[in-house]
Tab-separated table of C-alpha atoms and ligand atoms in Angstrom:
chain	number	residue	atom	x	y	z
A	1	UNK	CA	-65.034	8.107	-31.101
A	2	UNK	CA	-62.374	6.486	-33.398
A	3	UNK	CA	-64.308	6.397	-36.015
A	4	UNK	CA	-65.269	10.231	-35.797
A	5	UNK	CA	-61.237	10.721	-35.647
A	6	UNK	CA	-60.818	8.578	-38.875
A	7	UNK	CA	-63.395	10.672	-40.508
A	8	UNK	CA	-62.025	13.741	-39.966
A	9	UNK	CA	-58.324	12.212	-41.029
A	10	UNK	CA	-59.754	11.142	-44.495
A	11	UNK	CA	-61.776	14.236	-44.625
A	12	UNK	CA	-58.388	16.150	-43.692
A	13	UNK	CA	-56.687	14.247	-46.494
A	14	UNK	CA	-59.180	15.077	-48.805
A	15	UNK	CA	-58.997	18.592	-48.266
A	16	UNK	CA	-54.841	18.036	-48.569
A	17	UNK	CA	-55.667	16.392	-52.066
A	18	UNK	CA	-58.096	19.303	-53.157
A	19	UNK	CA	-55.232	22.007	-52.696
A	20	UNK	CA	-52.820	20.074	-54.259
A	21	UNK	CA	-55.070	20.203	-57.368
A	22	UNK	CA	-55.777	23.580	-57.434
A	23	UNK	CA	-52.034	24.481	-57.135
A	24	UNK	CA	-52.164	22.551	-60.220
A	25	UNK	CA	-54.966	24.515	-61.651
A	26	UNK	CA	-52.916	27.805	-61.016
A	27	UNK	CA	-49.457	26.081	-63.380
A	28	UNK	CA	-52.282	26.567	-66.297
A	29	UNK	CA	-52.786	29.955	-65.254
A	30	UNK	CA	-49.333	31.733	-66.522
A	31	UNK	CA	-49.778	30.435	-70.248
A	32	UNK	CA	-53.298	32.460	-70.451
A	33	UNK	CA	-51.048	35.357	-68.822
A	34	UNK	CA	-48.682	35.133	-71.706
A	35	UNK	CA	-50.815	35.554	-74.479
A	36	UNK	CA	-52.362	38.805	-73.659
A	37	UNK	CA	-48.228	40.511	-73.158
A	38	UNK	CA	-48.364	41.096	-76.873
A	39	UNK	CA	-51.473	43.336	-76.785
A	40	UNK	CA	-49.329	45.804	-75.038
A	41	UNK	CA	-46.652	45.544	-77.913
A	42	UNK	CA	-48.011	47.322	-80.668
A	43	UNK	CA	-48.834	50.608	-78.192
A	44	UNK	CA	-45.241	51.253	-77.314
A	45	UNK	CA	-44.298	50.743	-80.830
A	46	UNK	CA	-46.912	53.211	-81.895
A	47	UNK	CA	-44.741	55.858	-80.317
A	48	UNK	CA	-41.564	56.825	-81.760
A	49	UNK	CA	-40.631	59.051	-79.522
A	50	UNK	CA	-40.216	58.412	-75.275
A	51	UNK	CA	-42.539	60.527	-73.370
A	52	UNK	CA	-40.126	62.670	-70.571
A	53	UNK	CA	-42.605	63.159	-67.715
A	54	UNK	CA	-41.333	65.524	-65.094
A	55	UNK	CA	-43.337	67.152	-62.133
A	56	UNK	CA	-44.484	70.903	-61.959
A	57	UNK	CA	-41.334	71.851	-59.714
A	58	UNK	CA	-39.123	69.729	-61.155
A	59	UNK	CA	-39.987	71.718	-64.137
A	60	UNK	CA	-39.349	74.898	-62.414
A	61	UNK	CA	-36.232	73.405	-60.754
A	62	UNK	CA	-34.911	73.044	-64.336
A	63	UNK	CA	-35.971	75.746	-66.495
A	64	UNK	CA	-35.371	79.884	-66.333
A	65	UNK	CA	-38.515	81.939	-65.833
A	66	UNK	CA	-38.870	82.586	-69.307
A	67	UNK	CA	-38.263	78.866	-70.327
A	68	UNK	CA	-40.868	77.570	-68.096
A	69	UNK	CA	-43.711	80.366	-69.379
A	70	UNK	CA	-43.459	79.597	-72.794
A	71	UNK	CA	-42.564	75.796	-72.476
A	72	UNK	CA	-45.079	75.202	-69.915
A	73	UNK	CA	-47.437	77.919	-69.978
A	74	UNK	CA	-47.536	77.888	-73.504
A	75	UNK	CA	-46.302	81.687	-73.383
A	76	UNK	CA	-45.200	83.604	-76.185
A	77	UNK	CA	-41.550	85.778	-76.005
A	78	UNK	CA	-42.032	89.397	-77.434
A	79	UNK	CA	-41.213	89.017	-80.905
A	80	UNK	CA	-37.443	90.193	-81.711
A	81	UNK	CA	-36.553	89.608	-77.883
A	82	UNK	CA	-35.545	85.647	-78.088
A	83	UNK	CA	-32.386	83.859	-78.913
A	84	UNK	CA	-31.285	82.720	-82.175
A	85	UNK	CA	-33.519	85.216	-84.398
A	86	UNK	CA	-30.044	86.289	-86.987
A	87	UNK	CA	-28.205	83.353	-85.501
A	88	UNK	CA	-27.067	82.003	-88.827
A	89	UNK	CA	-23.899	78.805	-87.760
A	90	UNK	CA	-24.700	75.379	-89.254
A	91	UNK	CA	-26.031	73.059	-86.471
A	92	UNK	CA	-29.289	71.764	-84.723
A	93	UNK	CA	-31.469	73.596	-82.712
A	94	UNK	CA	-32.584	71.348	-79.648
A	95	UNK	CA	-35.409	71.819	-77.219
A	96	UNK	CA	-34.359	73.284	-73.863
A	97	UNK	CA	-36.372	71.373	-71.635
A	98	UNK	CA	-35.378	67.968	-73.087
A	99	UNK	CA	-32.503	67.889	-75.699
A	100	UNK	CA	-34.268	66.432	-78.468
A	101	UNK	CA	-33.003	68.204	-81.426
A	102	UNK	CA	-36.010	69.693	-83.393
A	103	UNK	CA	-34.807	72.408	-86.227
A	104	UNK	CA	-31.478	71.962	-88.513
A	105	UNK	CA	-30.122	75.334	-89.283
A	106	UNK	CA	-30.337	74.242	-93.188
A	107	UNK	CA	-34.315	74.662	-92.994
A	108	UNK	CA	-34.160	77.982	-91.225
A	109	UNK	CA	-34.932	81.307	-92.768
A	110	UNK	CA	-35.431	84.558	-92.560
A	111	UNK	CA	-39.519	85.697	-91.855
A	112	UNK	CA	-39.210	88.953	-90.815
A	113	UNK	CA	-41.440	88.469	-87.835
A	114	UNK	CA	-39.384	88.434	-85.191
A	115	UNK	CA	-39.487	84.874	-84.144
A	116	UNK	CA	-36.961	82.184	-85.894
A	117	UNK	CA	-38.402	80.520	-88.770
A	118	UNK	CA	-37.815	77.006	-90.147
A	119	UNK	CA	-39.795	75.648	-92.892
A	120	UNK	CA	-39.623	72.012	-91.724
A	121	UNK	CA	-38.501	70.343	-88.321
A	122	UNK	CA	-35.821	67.392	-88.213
A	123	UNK	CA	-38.249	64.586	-87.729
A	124	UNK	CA	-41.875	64.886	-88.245
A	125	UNK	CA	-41.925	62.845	-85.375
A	126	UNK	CA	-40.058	65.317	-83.006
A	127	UNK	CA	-42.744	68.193	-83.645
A	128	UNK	CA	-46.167	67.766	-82.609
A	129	UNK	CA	-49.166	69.507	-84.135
A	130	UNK	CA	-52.090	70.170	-81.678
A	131	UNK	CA	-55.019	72.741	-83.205
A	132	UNK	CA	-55.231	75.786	-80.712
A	133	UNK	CA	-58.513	78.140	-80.851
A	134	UNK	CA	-57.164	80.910	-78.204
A	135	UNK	CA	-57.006	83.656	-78.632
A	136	UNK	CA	-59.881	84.168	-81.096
A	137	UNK	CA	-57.597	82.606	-83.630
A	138	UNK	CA	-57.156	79.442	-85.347
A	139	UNK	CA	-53.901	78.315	-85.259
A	140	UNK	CA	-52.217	75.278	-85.173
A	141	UNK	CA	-49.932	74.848	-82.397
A	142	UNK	CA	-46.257	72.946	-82.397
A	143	UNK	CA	-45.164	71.084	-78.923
A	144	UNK	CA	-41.776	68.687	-78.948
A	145	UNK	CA	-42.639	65.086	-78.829
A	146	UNK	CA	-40.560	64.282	-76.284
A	147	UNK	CA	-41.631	66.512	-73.246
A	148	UNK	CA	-44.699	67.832	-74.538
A	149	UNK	CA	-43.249	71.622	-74.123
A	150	UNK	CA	-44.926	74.613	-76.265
A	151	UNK	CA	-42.315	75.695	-78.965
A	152	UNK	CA	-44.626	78.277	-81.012
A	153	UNK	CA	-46.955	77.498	-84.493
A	154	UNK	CA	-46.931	76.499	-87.500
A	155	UNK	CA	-48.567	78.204	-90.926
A	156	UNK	CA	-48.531	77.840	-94.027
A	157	UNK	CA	-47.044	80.909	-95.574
A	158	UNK	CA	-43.638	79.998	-95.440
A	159	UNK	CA	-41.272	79.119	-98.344
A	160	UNK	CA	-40.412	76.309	-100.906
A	161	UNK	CA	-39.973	73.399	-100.604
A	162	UNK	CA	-43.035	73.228	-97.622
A	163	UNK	CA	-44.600	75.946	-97.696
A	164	UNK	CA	-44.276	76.239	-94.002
A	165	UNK	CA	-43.671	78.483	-91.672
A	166	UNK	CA	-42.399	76.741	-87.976
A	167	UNK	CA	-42.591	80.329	-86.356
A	168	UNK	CA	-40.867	78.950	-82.873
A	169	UNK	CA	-39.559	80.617	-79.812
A	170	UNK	CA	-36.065	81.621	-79.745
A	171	UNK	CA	-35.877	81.361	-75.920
A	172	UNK	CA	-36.850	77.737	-75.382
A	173	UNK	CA	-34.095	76.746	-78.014
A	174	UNK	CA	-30.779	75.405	-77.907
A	175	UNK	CA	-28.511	75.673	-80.707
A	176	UNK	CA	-25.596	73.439	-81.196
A	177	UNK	CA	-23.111	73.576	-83.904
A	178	UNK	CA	-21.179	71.132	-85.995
A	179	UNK	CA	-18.173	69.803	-84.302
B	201	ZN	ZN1	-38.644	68.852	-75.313
């Protein structure tokens, strides 16, 4: 009988022995960890912008009727009924759902089709293109980079130096002037 009970003692500290190595196997482990961190680097610097990700209601919560239809239901205001169309102080024009400025007043001008007009945004950066088939149209949308709201399109019959036409909804801007 003692020598059963001696066998399982050295088998017990055998056992002891074999955990203590593998908690030394694991102190390797966080190196390997280490080396794939930078992979994830290169993604977040890919985006200039940060992404503001809000809920459905908290959109609603936030944003007037009209604001959340055209923002967030890509909707279009009835041209010469939104904000801003003969507004002509020197400032920025900033989107309404998340404050990142998007127009400067220098770039906007005068289209005559009822929407404001800017022939360049800010920061190319700041205004999004996404191609948009609705409609029966081909069209190349604009959405700000920050909260992914609709702000209108853009063409390309607008004037010098671009060439472009930002054609963007008055309603879903915020215009504020120089201090
Ligand atoms: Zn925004």
């Amino acid at each position: 009988m003692n020598k059963i009970l001696c066998a399982l003692l050295i088998g017990l500290l055998f056992i002891g022995s074999g955990c203590s190595q593998s908690g030394q196997v694991t102190t390797t482990e966080p190196p390997a960890a280490t080396t794939s961190k930078p992979e994830t680097k290169p993604a977040a610097q890919d985006s200039p912008v940060l992404k503001l990700v809000k809920t459905d209601v908290a959109w609603k919560q936030q944003l007037s009727e009209d604001q959340y239809y055209i923002l967030r239901q890509k909707g279009t205001e009835r041209a010469g009924t939104g904000k801003y169309l003969n507004h002509k102080e020197e400032g920025l024009y900033h989107c309404v759902g998340c404050s990142l400025p998007l127009f400067k007043s220098d770039a906007k001008f005068k289209s005559g089709t009822g929407w404001p007009s800017f022939y360049e945004p800010i920061d190319a950066n700041y205004v999004l293109e996404i191609k948009d088939n609705s409609h029966g149209m081909v069209r190349t949308e604009i959405v700000c980079a920050r909260c992914d709201g609709h702000l209108g399109h853009v063409f390309d019959d607008g004037p010098q130096p671009t060439g472009l036409r930002y054609c963007v909804n008055g309603n879903i801007l915020e215009f504020k002037g120089k201090p």
